[in-house]
Amino acid sequence: MVPHLVTALIGPINELEQRILESMPAIERWFRLEWMEHTPPFYTSVDVRNAGYKLAPVDTNLFPGGFNNLTDEMLPLAVQAAMAAIEKICPEARNLLLVPERHTRNMFYLMNVQRLVRIFTNAGLNVRLGTLDEAITEPTPIELPDGSSLTLEPLLRSQRRLGLKNFDPCTILLNNDLSAGIPKVLEGLHEQYLLPPLHAGWAVRRKTRHFEAYEEVAKKFAKLLGMDPWLINPMYAHCGEVDWQAGTGLECVQTQVDALLTKIRRKHKEYGIGEKPFVVVKADNGTYGMGIMTVRDAKDLDEVNRRTRNKMDVVKDGQRVTQVIIQEGVPTYERVNEAVAEPVVYMIDRYVVGGFYRVHAERGIDENLNAPGASFVPLAFEKSNQLPRPGEKPGVSAPNRFYMYGVIGRLAMLAAAYELEATDPNAETYD
């Protein structure tokens, strides 16, 4: 059963859905050609916001941690995509070393790890878990809520390879976003495939760079469909050298917030949108919904209270926030059981393998939903047939709406491919 959605089914979003459905052959061919030129990230999740007048990605994660929220019906897709991804990289692969996050008490996250183990085991690999936690010096079982368990093992590093005791993997899969920096044990591996690469982690990656690449992708795609790229692209600005505790660099944030709000007002006027614009100020690096604030007026930044400064100053693993991205706020009009929701699209290699709604009963349409109290509702389908149905009216068919989410998710994934190429320290450069 599809969760009940009260999406604003009027105005430009229906036109956009219709245009996307009518252009499906052209869209799929366009993606096919792009993937001939660019390598997709190994796996990706994308948070999408549906404002009724605009549909856009607001965050792209290259180390997704919610595979446990996908339904069992979605698993065959994930297994097939995992097979395709591994065959491309290391066709003779037998062993896969999965390196998860250090935190071992978050049961939701560990259920995600368990699901990843299941996916790659079904893809024909021997999967074991190696931890970056130096406190773990011998195989350590962790009991999970469903009665099963995972075993974390200490990593063993030789001069050129990484593995476990009596386990030499062809491929190492990171499910750790490297927010705390790049561990020495992962550096200088020349004989094994490390996925995603080190420069995909938050030690190097920046959201500004991603949305710069996404802007390029959105323009290409919009040209293909003959539409305004703004309908699928959140505008953004950037500020570096910000110190939230000392209060320095906030003038830049204030100026950029004011300029971006002006641009959004102009677009709202062009499309006859009555919504009051807002922006979201985020840490330029980092995840887990930390270091985020919603701003409706630049004057609000005149007096940022101590609690907000503390929230904005430090993100995951105690990393200080010195750079921020200021992003156009995209409200979400999706609701599940009267609670505000946003779709999250999951992909392995270049394939959409499923997704879910992130739902938060205590948050508003203009707030970050990736916060304590969020719940997850799978993107289930009314019928087993998940293919879009182009003949139906826009807004009527759930598979059609989900196809549209998948297109936006893949655009963000393509932007991540551009981004990783641009930041690859081993890439050849030509003068």
Tab-separated table of C-alpha atoms in Angstrom:
chain	number	residue	atom	x	y	z
A	1	MET	CA	0.000	0.000	0.000
A	2	VAL	CA	1.399	3.389	-0.956
A	3	PRO	CA	1.578	5.852	1.958
A	4	HIS	CA	-1.139	8.481	1.656
A	5	LEU	CA	0.369	11.590	0.101
A	6	VAL	CA	-1.246	14.992	0.116
A	7	THR	CA	1.264	16.462	-2.298
A	8	ALA	CA	0.244	19.755	-3.849
A	9	LEU	CA	-0.993	18.230	-7.110
A	10	ILE	CA	-1.496	21.527	-8.873
A	11	GLY	CA	0.621	23.860	-10.938
A	12	PRO	CA	4.046	23.323	-12.461
A	13	ILE	CA	4.885	20.002	-10.734
A	14	ASN	CA	2.190	18.239	-12.777
A	15	GLU	CA	3.510	19.860	-15.934
A	16	LEU	CA	7.004	18.717	-14.955
A	17	GLU	CA	5.799	15.167	-14.270
A	18	GLN	CA	3.997	15.055	-17.608
A	19	ARG	CA	7.041	16.371	-19.450
A	20	ILE	CA	9.306	13.811	-17.775
A	21	LEU	CA	6.934	10.922	-18.552
A	22	GLU	CA	6.503	11.985	-22.168
A	23	SER	CA	10.278	12.302	-22.550
A	24	MET	CA	11.119	8.957	-20.928
A	25	PRO	CA	12.907	7.396	-23.952
A	26	ALA	CA	14.973	10.560	-24.467
A	27	ILE	CA	15.755	10.754	-20.728
A	28	GLU	CA	16.894	7.124	-20.483
A	29	ARG	CA	19.053	7.502	-23.596
A	30	TRP	CA	20.562	10.707	-22.168
A	31	PHE	CA	21.468	8.931	-18.928
A	32	ARG	CA	22.905	6.005	-20.900
A	33	LEU	CA	25.208	8.337	-22.829
A	34	GLU	CA	26.248	10.166	-19.650
A	35	TRP	CA	27.199	6.866	-17.992
A	36	MET	CA	29.365	6.018	-20.983
A	37	GLU	CA	31.405	9.128	-20.165
A	38	HIS	CA	31.234	9.160	-16.349
A	39	THR	CA	31.564	6.528	-13.618
A	40	PRO	CA	28.668	6.504	-11.133
A	41	PRO	CA	29.472	6.506	-7.407
A	42	PHE	CA	29.355	2.986	-5.954
A	43	TYR	CA	26.206	3.746	-3.976
A	44	THR	CA	24.234	6.925	-3.329
A	45	SER	CA	21.212	8.189	-1.448
A	46	VAL	CA	19.497	11.467	-2.310
A	47	ASP	CA	17.035	13.493	-0.207
A	48	VAL	CA	14.396	14.993	-2.506
A	49	ARG	CA	11.934	17.782	-1.672
A	50	ASN	CA	8.638	18.191	-3.514
A	51	ALA	CA	7.293	21.738	-3.141
A	52	GLY	CA	4.432	21.287	-5.597
A	53	TYR	CA	5.976	23.980	-7.812
A	54	LYS	CA	9.515	22.591	-7.681
A	55	LEU	CA	11.184	19.194	-7.211
A	56	ALA	CA	14.838	19.221	-6.210
A	57	PRO	CA	17.545	17.279	-4.358
A	58	VAL	CA	18.699	18.929	-1.137
A	59	ASP	CA	21.351	16.446	-0.014
A	60	THR	CA	23.406	13.676	-1.638
A	61	ASN	CA	25.085	11.036	0.512
A	62	LEU	CA	27.875	8.854	-0.885
A	63	PHE	CA	27.933	6.556	2.174
A	64	PRO	CA	24.229	5.734	2.622
A	65	GLY	CA	23.282	4.389	6.053
A	66	GLY	CA	19.609	3.464	5.669
A	67	PHE	CA	19.513	0.274	3.587
A	68	ASN	CA	17.525	-1.310	6.432
A	69	ASN	CA	14.612	1.002	5.522
A	70	LEU	CA	14.174	-0.614	2.100
A	71	THR	CA	11.503	-3.294	1.857
A	72	ASP	CA	12.373	-6.949	1.222
A	73	GLU	CA	10.647	-6.600	-2.171
A	74	MET	CA	13.364	-4.116	-3.162
A	75	LEU	CA	16.242	-6.466	-2.308
A	76	PRO	CA	16.423	-8.299	-5.671
A	77	LEU	CA	16.983	-4.945	-7.392
A	78	ALA	CA	19.744	-4.097	-4.924
A	79	VAL	CA	21.414	-7.505	-5.376
A	80	GLN	CA	21.355	-7.224	-9.188
A	81	ALA	CA	22.788	-3.693	-9.040
A	82	ALA	CA	25.481	-4.847	-6.576
A	83	MET	CA	26.429	-7.677	-8.955
A	84	ALA	CA	26.715	-5.233	-11.859
A	85	ALA	CA	28.818	-2.824	-9.785
A	86	ILE	CA	31.230	-5.507	-8.556
A	87	GLU	CA	31.581	-7.167	-11.985
A	88	LYS	CA	32.635	-3.827	-13.464
A	89	ILE	CA	35.318	-3.286	-10.835
A	90	CYS	CA	36.636	-6.733	-9.952
A	91	PRO	CA	34.921	-9.546	-11.931
A	92	GLU	CA	36.894	-12.266	-10.130
A	93	ALA	CA	36.006	-10.856	-6.675
A	94	ARG	CA	35.441	-13.437	-3.985
A	95	ASN	CA	35.916	-11.529	-0.728
A	96	LEU	CA	34.469	-8.148	0.269
A	97	LEU	CA	35.645	-6.264	3.347
A	98	LEU	CA	32.978	-3.889	4.658
A	99	VAL	CA	34.235	-1.063	6.898
A	100	PRO	CA	31.334	0.500	8.852
A	101	GLU	CA	31.077	3.602	11.039
A	102	ARG	CA	32.771	3.434	14.409
A	103	HIS	CA	29.591	3.853	16.470
A	104	THR	CA	28.484	0.380	17.557
A	105	ARG	CA	25.529	1.356	19.762
A	106	ASN	CA	23.231	2.767	17.088
A	107	MET	CA	21.076	-0.274	16.362
A	108	PHE	CA	19.334	1.368	13.395
A	109	TYR	CA	22.699	1.903	11.749
A	110	LEU	CA	23.839	-1.642	12.534
A	111	MET	CA	20.660	-3.023	10.945
A	112	ASN	CA	21.753	-1.078	7.832
A	113	VAL	CA	25.137	-2.842	7.988
A	114	GLN	CA	23.362	-6.181	8.322
A	115	ARG	CA	21.287	-5.380	5.231
A	116	LEU	CA	24.435	-4.486	3.247
A	117	VAL	CA	26.012	-7.800	4.278
A	118	ARG	CA	22.885	-9.585	3.039
A	119	ILE	CA	22.879	-7.721	-0.298
A	120	PHE	CA	26.532	-8.470	-1.080
A	121	THR	CA	26.345	-12.056	0.184
A	122	ASN	CA	23.434	-12.621	-2.209
A	123	ALA	CA	25.562	-11.019	-4.935
A	124	GLY	CA	27.987	-13.933	-4.473
A	125	LEU	CA	30.642	-12.523	-2.124
A	126	ASN	CA	32.118	-13.574	1.195
A	127	VAL	CA	31.515	-10.504	3.356
A	128	ARG	CA	33.243	-9.708	6.652
A	129	LEU	CA	33.320	-6.559	8.767
A	130	GLY	CA	36.519	-4.733	9.663
A	131	THR	CA	36.301	-1.881	12.152
A	132	LEU	CA	38.326	1.321	12.418
A	133	ASP	CA	37.688	1.247	16.175
A	134	GLU	CA	41.127	0.549	17.655
A	135	ALA	CA	39.532	-0.552	20.940
A	136	ILE	CA	38.351	-3.726	19.177
A	137	THR	CA	41.361	-6.077	19.140
A	138	GLU	CA	39.605	-9.413	18.556
A	139	PRO	CA	36.440	-10.583	16.775
A	140	THR	CA	33.552	-8.994	18.663
A	141	PRO	CA	29.933	-10.104	18.149
A	142	ILE	CA	27.167	-7.492	18.460
A	143	GLU	CA	23.605	-8.642	19.090
A	144	LEU	CA	20.917	-7.026	16.924
A	145	PRO	CA	17.251	-6.364	17.804
A	146	ASP	CA	16.015	-9.116	15.447
A	147	GLY	CA	18.010	-11.780	17.325
A	148	SER	CA	20.832	-12.009	14.769
A	149	SER	CA	24.356	-10.688	15.283
A	150	LEU	CA	27.237	-9.023	13.457
A	151	THR	CA	30.913	-9.704	14.126
A	152	LEU	CA	33.331	-6.788	14.007
A	153	GLU	CA	36.994	-7.686	13.502
A	154	PRO	CA	40.209	-5.660	13.841
A	155	LEU	CA	41.788	-4.563	10.559
A	156	LEU	CA	45.175	-5.979	9.536
A	157	ARG	CA	47.375	-3.812	7.318
A	158	SER	CA	50.371	-5.008	5.324
A	159	GLN	CA	52.537	-2.717	3.203
A	160	ARG	CA	50.124	-2.631	0.273
A	161	ARG	CA	46.966	-4.489	1.356
A	162	LEU	CA	44.243	-4.318	3.976
A	163	GLY	CA	42.313	-7.287	5.342
A	164	LEU	CA	41.455	-9.349	8.380
A	165	LYS	CA	43.022	-12.423	9.936
A	166	ASN	CA	42.797	-15.177	7.275
A	167	PHE	CA	40.801	-12.884	4.966
A	168	ASP	CA	42.305	-11.124	1.955
A	169	PRO	CA	39.665	-9.090	0.058
A	170	CYS	CA	39.771	-7.905	-3.552
A	171	THR	CA	37.443	-5.004	-2.697
A	172	ILE	CA	36.985	-2.828	0.390
A	173	LEU	CA	33.622	-1.136	0.747
A	174	LEU	CA	33.479	1.895	3.040
A	175	ASN	CA	30.224	2.617	4.846
A	176	ASN	CA	32.047	5.227	6.901
A	177	ASP	CA	31.886	8.820	5.634
A	178	LEU	CA	35.346	9.754	7.023
A	179	SER	CA	34.035	12.865	8.804
A	180	ALA	CA	36.842	12.546	11.345
A	181	GLY	CA	39.514	12.507	8.629
A	182	ILE	CA	41.243	9.837	6.553
A	183	PRO	CA	42.661	7.022	8.724
A	184	LYS	CA	46.257	6.047	7.913
A	185	VAL	CA	45.231	2.404	7.584
A	186	LEU	CA	43.203	3.257	4.453
A	187	GLU	CA	45.936	5.244	2.702
A	188	GLY	CA	48.265	3.920	0.013
A	189	LEU	CA	46.298	0.810	-0.985
A	190	HIS	CA	47.564	0.098	-4.489
A	191	GLU	CA	46.468	-3.477	-5.042
A	192	GLN	CA	42.864	-3.354	-3.863
A	193	TYR	CA	39.748	-1.449	-4.857
A	194	LEU	CA	38.597	0.991	-2.175
A	195	LEU	CA	34.985	2.064	-2.698
A	196	PRO	CA	33.926	4.823	-2.531
A	197	PRO	CA	37.376	6.462	-2.946
A	198	LEU	CA	38.893	8.409	-0.064
A	199	HIS	CA	38.135	11.767	-1.686
A	200	ALA	CA	34.391	10.945	-1.491
A	201	GLY	CA	34.549	11.286	2.309
A	202	TRP	CA	33.743	14.452	4.225
A	203	ALA	CA	37.435	14.949	5.010
A	204	VAL	CA	37.690	16.191	1.399
A	205	ARG	CA	34.156	16.545	0.025
A	206	ARG	CA	32.174	19.811	0.084
A	207	LYS	CA	28.447	20.307	-0.537
A	208	THR	CA	29.132	23.502	-2.474
A	209	ARG	CA	31.204	21.547	-4.983
A	210	HIS	CA	28.430	18.985	-5.326
A	211	PHE	CA	25.733	21.554	-6.021
A	212	GLU	CA	28.009	23.344	-8.460
A	213	ALA	CA	28.204	20.053	-10.385
A	214	TYR	CA	24.456	19.532	-9.954
A	215	GLU	CA	23.770	22.957	-11.455
A	216	GLU	CA	25.723	21.910	-14.561
A	217	VAL	CA	23.777	18.613	-14.786
A	218	ALA	CA	20.418	20.357	-14.220
A	219	LYS	CA	21.130	22.827	-17.044
A	220	LYS	CA	21.965	19.995	-19.478
A	221	PHE	CA	18.868	18.038	-18.471
A	222	ALA	CA	16.598	21.104	-18.620
A	223	LYS	CA	17.866	21.862	-22.119
A	224	LEU	CA	16.959	18.303	-23.155
A	225	LEU	CA	13.398	18.804	-21.875
A	226	GLY	CA	13.080	22.468	-22.886
A	227	MET	CA	12.364	23.717	-19.362
A	228	ASP	CA	13.659	26.118	-16.715
A	229	PRO	CA	16.444	24.381	-14.713
A	230	TRP	CA	15.267	26.212	-11.571
A	231	LEU	CA	12.319	23.784	-11.370
A	232	ILE	CA	14.758	20.999	-10.414
A	233	ASN	CA	17.709	22.965	-9.026
A	234	PRO	CA	18.045	24.629	-5.599
A	235	MET	CA	20.027	27.886	-5.867
A	236	TYR	CA	22.927	28.254	-3.435
A	237	ALA	CA	25.757	30.457	-2.178
A	238	HIS	CA	28.897	29.790	-0.125
A	239	CYS	CA	30.815	31.357	2.763
A	240	GLY	CA	34.238	30.312	4.044
A	241	GLU	CA	36.153	31.432	7.141
A	242	VAL	CA	33.132	31.378	9.471
A	243	ASP	CA	33.676	31.091	13.230
A	244	TRP	CA	30.310	30.630	14.951
A	245	GLN	CA	31.676	30.865	18.487
A	246	ALA	CA	33.680	34.033	17.887
A	247	GLY	CA	30.919	35.453	15.676
A	248	THR	CA	33.355	36.228	12.844
A	249	GLY	CA	32.512	35.721	9.186
A	250	LEU	CA	28.780	36.013	9.870
A	251	GLU	CA	28.583	39.201	7.767
A	252	CYS	CA	29.316	37.044	4.713
A	253	VAL	CA	26.516	34.638	5.713
A	254	GLN	CA	24.123	37.546	6.225
A	255	THR	CA	24.983	39.145	2.871
A	256	GLN	CA	24.642	35.869	0.974
A	257	VAL	CA	21.356	35.001	2.733
A	258	ASP	CA	19.933	38.394	1.741
A	259	ALA	CA	21.100	38.048	-1.887
A	260	LEU	CA	19.728	34.503	-2.204
A	261	LEU	CA	16.350	35.434	-0.701
A	262	THR	CA	16.113	38.241	-3.273
A	263	LYS	CA	16.786	35.775	-6.116
A	264	ILE	CA	14.152	33.362	-4.797
A	265	ARG	CA	11.565	36.173	-4.476
A	266	ARG	CA	12.211	37.040	-8.108
A	267	LYS	CA	11.572	33.415	-9.169
A	268	HIS	CA	8.458	33.190	-7.000
A	269	LYS	CA	7.111	36.328	-8.660
A	270	GLU	CA	7.886	34.904	-12.126
A	271	TYR	CA	5.898	31.738	-11.357
A	272	GLY	CA	3.159	33.355	-9.266
A	273	ILE	CA	4.148	31.471	-6.115
A	274	GLY	CA	2.719	32.847	-2.890
A	275	GLU	CA	5.157	31.021	-0.572
A	276	LYS	CA	7.427	33.089	1.666
A	277	PRO	CA	10.986	32.165	0.639
A	278	PHE	CA	13.533	30.821	3.095
A	279	VAL	CA	17.086	29.513	2.943
A	280	VAL	CA	18.881	26.734	4.774
A	281	VAL	CA	22.370	27.364	6.133
A	282	LYS	CA	24.354	24.102	6.375
A	283	ALA	CA	27.859	22.986	7.230
A	284	ASP	CA	29.649	22.603	3.893
A	285	ASN	CA	30.982	19.263	5.033
A	286	GLY	CA	29.234	16.691	7.151
A	287	THR	CA	26.077	14.713	7.465
A	288	TYR	CA	23.622	13.236	10.002
A	289	GLY	CA	21.481	16.367	9.855
A	290	MET	CA	23.950	18.330	12.003
A	291	GLY	CA	24.984	21.963	11.550
A	292	ILE	CA	21.757	23.119	9.865
A	293	MET	CA	19.539	26.181	10.411
A	294	THR	CA	16.551	27.653	8.547
A	295	VAL	CA	16.613	31.435	7.920
A	296	ARG	CA	13.678	33.496	6.617
A	297	ASP	CA	15.222	36.943	6.996
A	298	ALA	CA	18.881	38.024	6.959
A	299	LYS	CA	18.164	40.163	10.059
A	300	ASP	CA	17.585	36.945	12.014
A	301	LEU	CA	21.358	36.480	11.927
A	302	ASP	CA	21.955	39.732	13.840
A	303	GLU	CA	21.449	37.932	17.116
A	304	VAL	CA	22.249	34.245	16.823
A	305	ASN	CA	21.832	32.801	20.315
A	306	ARG	CA	24.425	30.672	22.088
A	307	ARG	CA	22.506	27.440	21.571
A	308	THR	CA	22.320	27.987	17.802
A	309	ARG	CA	26.007	28.949	17.661
A	310	ASN	CA	26.919	25.725	19.464
A	311	LYS	CA	24.703	23.715	17.094
A	312	MET	CA	26.275	25.305	14.017
A	313	ASP	CA	29.856	25.229	15.325
A	314	VAL	CA	30.443	21.470	15.523
A	315	VAL	CA	29.190	18.534	13.440
A	316	LYS	CA	29.769	14.768	13.477
A	317	ASP	CA	32.956	13.500	15.163
A	318	GLY	CA	33.544	16.935	16.716
A	319	GLN	CA	34.561	18.572	13.441
A	320	ARG	CA	34.432	22.391	13.497
A	321	VAL	CA	32.306	24.178	10.901
A	322	THR	CA	34.296	26.905	9.155
A	323	GLN	CA	32.543	26.864	5.771
A	324	VAL	CA	28.824	26.885	5.026
A	325	ILE	CA	26.561	26.441	2.034
A	326	ILE	CA	23.477	28.669	1.927
A	327	GLN	CA	20.836	26.766	0.000
A	328	GLU	CA	17.465	27.794	-1.365
A	329	GLY	CA	14.843	26.315	0.927
A	330	VAL	CA	12.538	23.840	-0.814
A	331	PRO	CA	9.449	23.175	1.323
A	332	THR	CA	8.029	19.654	1.231
A	333	TYR	CA	4.325	19.109	0.757
A	334	GLU	CA	4.527	15.341	1.032
A	335	ARG	CA	2.732	13.980	4.086
A	336	VAL	CA	2.444	10.486	5.512
A	337	ASN	CA	-0.236	10.044	8.194
A	338	GLU	CA	-0.477	13.843	8.573
A	339	ALA	CA	3.267	14.127	9.301
A	340	VAL	CA	5.673	16.052	7.043
A	341	ALA	CA	7.687	13.690	4.800
A	342	GLU	CA	10.412	13.741	2.149
A	343	PRO	CA	11.359	10.971	-0.271
A	344	VAL	CA	14.855	9.497	-0.099
A	345	VAL	CA	16.058	7.645	-3.215
A	346	TYR	CA	18.615	4.805	-2.908
A	347	MET	CA	20.910	3.775	-5.738
A	348	ILE	CA	23.675	1.227	-6.297
A	349	ASP	CA	25.893	1.871	-9.293
A	350	ARG	CA	23.642	3.676	-11.825
A	351	TYR	CA	20.445	1.902	-10.792
A	352	VAL	CA	17.624	3.080	-8.530
A	353	VAL	CA	17.115	0.189	-6.084
A	354	GLY	CA	14.432	1.645	-3.813
A	355	GLY	CA	13.697	4.351	-1.320
A	356	PHE	CA	11.610	5.482	1.612
A	357	TYR	CA	9.943	8.520	3.128
A	358	ARG	CA	11.711	10.256	5.985
A	359	VAL	CA	8.800	11.348	8.175
A	360	HIS	CA	8.855	13.772	11.121
A	361	ALA	CA	5.673	14.613	13.018
A	362	GLU	CA	7.282	17.493	14.939
A	363	ARG	CA	8.908	19.325	12.044
A	364	GLY	CA	7.453	21.855	9.616
A	365	ILE	CA	7.453	21.888	5.816
A	366	ASP	CA	10.469	24.224	5.789
A	367	GLU	CA	12.605	22.367	8.349
A	368	ASN	CA	15.290	19.682	8.218
A	369	LEU	CA	13.663	16.266	8.759
A	370	ASN	CA	16.920	14.383	9.382
A	371	ALA	CA	16.673	14.848	13.129
A	372	PRO	CA	15.907	12.813	16.273
A	373	GLY	CA	12.276	11.716	16.161
A	374	ALA	CA	12.286	10.926	12.430
A	375	SER	CA	10.712	7.672	11.266
A	376	PHE	CA	10.888	5.876	7.952
A	377	VAL	CA	8.115	4.581	5.698
A	378	PRO	CA	9.163	2.449	2.706
A	379	LEU	CA	8.275	3.693	-0.761
A	380	ALA	CA	5.972	0.729	-1.290
A	381	PHE	CA	3.884	0.174	-4.412
A	382	GLU	CA	0.200	-0.620	-4.729
A	383	LYS	CA	0.963	-3.305	-7.321
A	384	SER	CA	4.023	-5.360	-8.089
A	385	ASN	CA	4.407	-3.509	-11.378
A	386	GLN	CA	6.819	-0.693	-10.526
A	387	LEU	CA	7.261	0.630	-14.035
A	388	PRO	CA	5.921	4.124	-14.782
A	389	ARG	CA	2.727	4.371	-16.799
A	390	PRO	CA	3.109	7.256	-19.282
A	391	GLY	CA	-0.554	7.303	-20.385
A	392	GLU	CA	-1.929	8.281	-16.984
A	393	LYS	CA	-2.680	11.804	-15.821
A	394	PRO	CA	0.058	13.492	-13.767
A	395	GLY	CA	-0.309	13.047	-10.025
A	396	VAL	CA	-2.564	9.995	-10.338
A	397	SER	CA	-0.098	7.111	-10.398
A	398	ALA	CA	2.352	6.443	-7.558
A	399	PRO	CA	4.845	4.652	-9.872
A	400	ASN	CA	4.823	7.750	-12.084
A	401	ARG	CA	5.634	9.983	-9.133
A	402	PHE	CA	8.342	7.572	-7.997
A	403	TYR	CA	9.819	7.484	-11.502
A	404	MET	CA	10.145	11.257	-11.262
A	405	TYR	CA	11.893	10.963	-7.884
A	406	GLY	CA	14.237	8.393	-9.441
A	407	VAL	CA	15.097	10.782	-12.287
A	408	ILE	CA	15.962	13.557	-9.800
A	409	GLY	CA	17.948	11.077	-7.683
A	410	ARG	CA	19.935	9.961	-10.722
A	411	LEU	CA	20.635	13.580	-11.711
A	412	ALA	CA	22.146	14.128	-8.250
A	413	MET	CA	24.109	10.874	-8.587
A	414	LEU	CA	25.447	12.047	-11.954
A	415	ALA	CA	26.459	15.336	-10.318
A	416	ALA	CA	28.333	13.306	-7.692
A	417	ALA	CA	30.148	11.501	-10.531
A	418	TYR	CA	31.193	14.881	-11.979
A	419	GLU	CA	32.230	16.031	-8.513
A	420	LEU	CA	34.375	12.943	-7.807
A	421	GLU	CA	36.119	13.290	-11.181
A	422	ALA	CA	36.934	16.939	-10.438
A	423	THR	CA	38.384	16.134	-6.993
A	424	ASP	CA	40.211	12.898	-7.865
A	425	PRO	CA	43.837	13.397	-6.754
A	426	ASN	CA	44.969	10.672	-9.189
A	427	ALA	CA	43.176	12.072	-12.239
A	428	GLU	CA	45.316	12.958	-15.228
A	429	THR	CA	45.280	16.648	-16.050
A	430	TYR	CA	45.985	18.102	-19.465
A	431	ASP	CA	47.305	21.586	-20.080
